[in-house]
Amino acid sequence: PQCSQVLGVSIPLSPSMPYRLEYAASARAICKGACKEKLLKGRLRLGTEVNIADRPGYQFRCLACVTPRQVANIRNFVQEKTGSPTDLSCLLNGDSEVKVEERDIELFAEIMKAKTDKDAEKEAALLKELAERDASRQVPDAPPKRKRAPAKKKEGEEGAAPEEGATKAAAPKKAAAPKKAAAAAAA
């Protein structure tokens, strides 16, 4: 079986786990739902297994972008796997170093119920609570290192950088010999 690397742990990808609930390991993934926002490091996300160029992988969504159809499919999958539509343990990756917190699992279950019941107010309140929990868990990535500019050369040194606002002077051109004069002289 092929594997995926998450937090340095090999995770087998198979049809037995078409959905995955986890925290974002980095801020590289972008939500495949309506919002198209970056899924920041530490944010709870839902992965759906897909085949890209004949290789299995996961596409992730923030929980606000999970559709009612996906909720129904997840419920059916959970019911089939565990015998209970509320036991979400089959969505969790047991090999991961970072375990999903119990309250986050409960929030996801409540969000799924609110989406099914089409209770927008409750869903918004739950998503707000989840966003606050995600914000407290997020670890900012280190800013990229900036390349240092080369040292400026002092005036008078060969190859010195021109002053700001100054234009670079063109190199002098060699004078071409006049063709008619050269032909007349040869005759």
XYZ file of C-alpha atoms in Angstrom:
187
model
C 0.000 0.000 0.000
C 1.106 3.538 -0.750
C 1.772 5.908 2.145
C 1.463 9.599 2.936
C 3.909 11.504 5.139
C 2.265 13.607 7.856
C 4.427 14.988 10.647
C 7.137 12.503 9.708
C 4.859 9.482 10.178
C 3.979 7.135 7.312
C 0.241 6.706 6.988
C -1.173 4.049 4.659
C -3.787 5.409 2.280
C -6.579 3.015 1.502
C -10.264 2.938 0.710
C -10.834 1.972 4.336
C -10.149 5.613 5.349
C -11.749 7.907 2.742
C -12.116 10.733 5.294
C -9.622 12.102 7.792
C -10.069 14.622 10.605
C -6.773 16.170 11.688
C -4.863 19.336 12.490
C -2.945 20.995 9.666
C 0.740 20.065 9.975
C 1.817 23.164 8.035
C 0.240 26.162 6.346
C 0.692 24.852 2.788
C -2.770 23.372 2.121
C -5.551 25.515 0.713
C -9.216 24.803 1.438
C -10.835 23.034 -1.526
C -14.242 24.354 -0.456
C -15.850 27.696 -1.207
C -13.522 29.892 0.892
C -10.191 28.857 -0.764
C -8.278 30.139 2.298
C -4.963 28.763 3.547
C -5.411 26.131 6.236
C -3.053 27.509 8.844
C -0.832 25.272 10.903
C -2.776 23.765 13.813
C -6.231 24.328 12.262
C -8.687 21.412 12.351
C -9.434 20.215 8.827
C -11.304 17.430 7.060
C -9.502 15.452 4.360
C -11.234 13.559 1.575
C -9.251 10.846 -0.182
C -8.681 11.463 -3.897
C -6.524 9.989 -6.642
C -4.319 12.533 -8.369
C -2.350 11.172 -11.331
C -3.023 7.601 -10.111
C -1.578 8.402 -6.673
C -3.785 8.511 -3.588
C -3.805 11.617 -1.447
C -6.131 13.892 0.489
C -7.806 17.179 -0.383
C -8.581 19.245 2.689
C -11.383 21.603 3.660
C -11.969 23.812 6.621
C -14.989 22.640 8.581
C -17.021 25.680 7.488
C -16.794 24.459 3.866
C -17.935 20.882 4.500
C -21.106 20.430 2.449
C -24.324 18.745 3.652
C -23.736 15.996 1.071
C -20.282 15.311 2.549
C -21.835 15.238 6.026
C -24.305 12.592 4.831
C -21.485 10.550 3.250
C -19.379 10.834 6.418
C -22.325 9.728 8.560
C -22.881 6.700 6.307
C -19.169 5.846 6.404
C -19.011 6.213 10.207
C -22.185 4.119 10.639
C -20.765 1.399 8.392
C -17.357 1.379 10.101
C -18.343 1.666 13.760
C -22.030 0.803 13.915
C -22.799 4.234 15.408
C -23.261 7.492 13.450
C -21.706 9.477 16.311
C -18.493 7.470 16.871
C -15.988 9.518 14.842
C -12.945 7.500 15.908
C -12.637 5.992 12.430
C -11.912 9.491 11.031
C -8.912 9.938 13.292
C -5.425 8.851 12.387
C -4.135 6.686 15.224
C -0.519 6.891 14.000
C -0.341 10.684 14.121
C 1.895 12.300 16.735
C -0.720 15.015 17.331
C -3.997 13.612 18.644
C -7.211 15.489 17.916
C -8.596 16.841 21.173
C -11.871 15.425 22.473
C -13.622 18.827 22.455
C -12.691 19.339 18.793
C -14.210 15.956 17.918
C -17.373 16.936 19.792
C -17.460 20.279 17.949
C -17.116 18.524 14.599
C -19.994 16.167 15.501
C -22.139 19.150 16.545
C -21.249 21.047 13.348
C -22.260 17.991 11.292
C -25.597 17.850 13.147
C -26.199 21.597 12.645
C -25.474 21.242 8.899
C -27.879 18.292 8.673
C -30.593 20.198 10.607
C -29.864 23.347 8.532
C -29.453 25.350 11.740
C -27.279 28.209 10.487
C -27.144 30.080 13.814
C -25.939 27.067 15.770
C -23.463 26.174 13.028
C -22.047 29.739 13.048
C -21.652 29.686 16.839
C -19.901 26.297 16.740
C -17.598 27.402 13.920
C -16.736 30.546 15.896
C -15.818 28.433 18.945
C -13.737 26.137 16.749
C -11.984 29.147 15.158
C -11.063 30.448 18.626
C -9.678 27.032 19.583
C -7.738 26.864 16.301
C -6.298 30.355 16.862
C -5.032 29.393 20.306
C -3.380 26.278 18.885
C -1.744 27.803 15.792
C 2.005 28.082 15.804
C 3.278 30.787 13.487
C 5.685 29.532 10.869
C 9.144 31.062 10.962
C 9.392 33.995 8.559
C 11.486 33.257 5.488
C 15.100 34.307 5.760
C 15.926 37.367 3.734
C 18.947 37.354 1.493
C 21.480 39.990 2.316
C 22.313 42.572 -0.304
C 25.913 42.595 -1.509
C 28.156 45.132 0.226
C 28.192 48.518 -1.449
C 31.484 49.567 -3.005
C 32.919 52.978 -2.243
C 33.053 55.636 -4.932
C 36.163 55.432 -6.999
C 36.425 51.654 -6.741
C 36.058 49.772 -9.964
C 32.536 48.382 -10.366
C 31.099 50.770 -7.747
C 27.336 50.855 -7.673
C 25.819 54.047 -9.086
C 24.070 56.377 -6.655
C 20.307 56.200 -6.314
C 18.490 58.026 -9.073
C 21.555 57.972 -11.322
C 21.312 56.159 -14.598
C 23.939 53.749 -15.686
C 26.131 55.221 -18.448
C 26.445 53.188 -21.598
C 29.897 51.851 -22.459
C 31.651 53.898 -25.182
C 31.365 52.385 -28.648
C 34.331 51.855 -30.943
C 34.332 54.064 -34.003
C 33.743 52.203 -37.220
C 36.008 52.993 -40.176
C 34.195 54.740 -42.977
C 33.671 52.282 -45.803
C 33.896 54.695 -48.768
C 37.101 56.260 -47.563
C 38.684 52.838 -47.025
C 37.657 51.706 -50.544
C 39.020 54.916 -52.168
C 42.305 54.633 -50.321
C 42.732 51.053 -51.488
C 42.296 51.998 -55.153
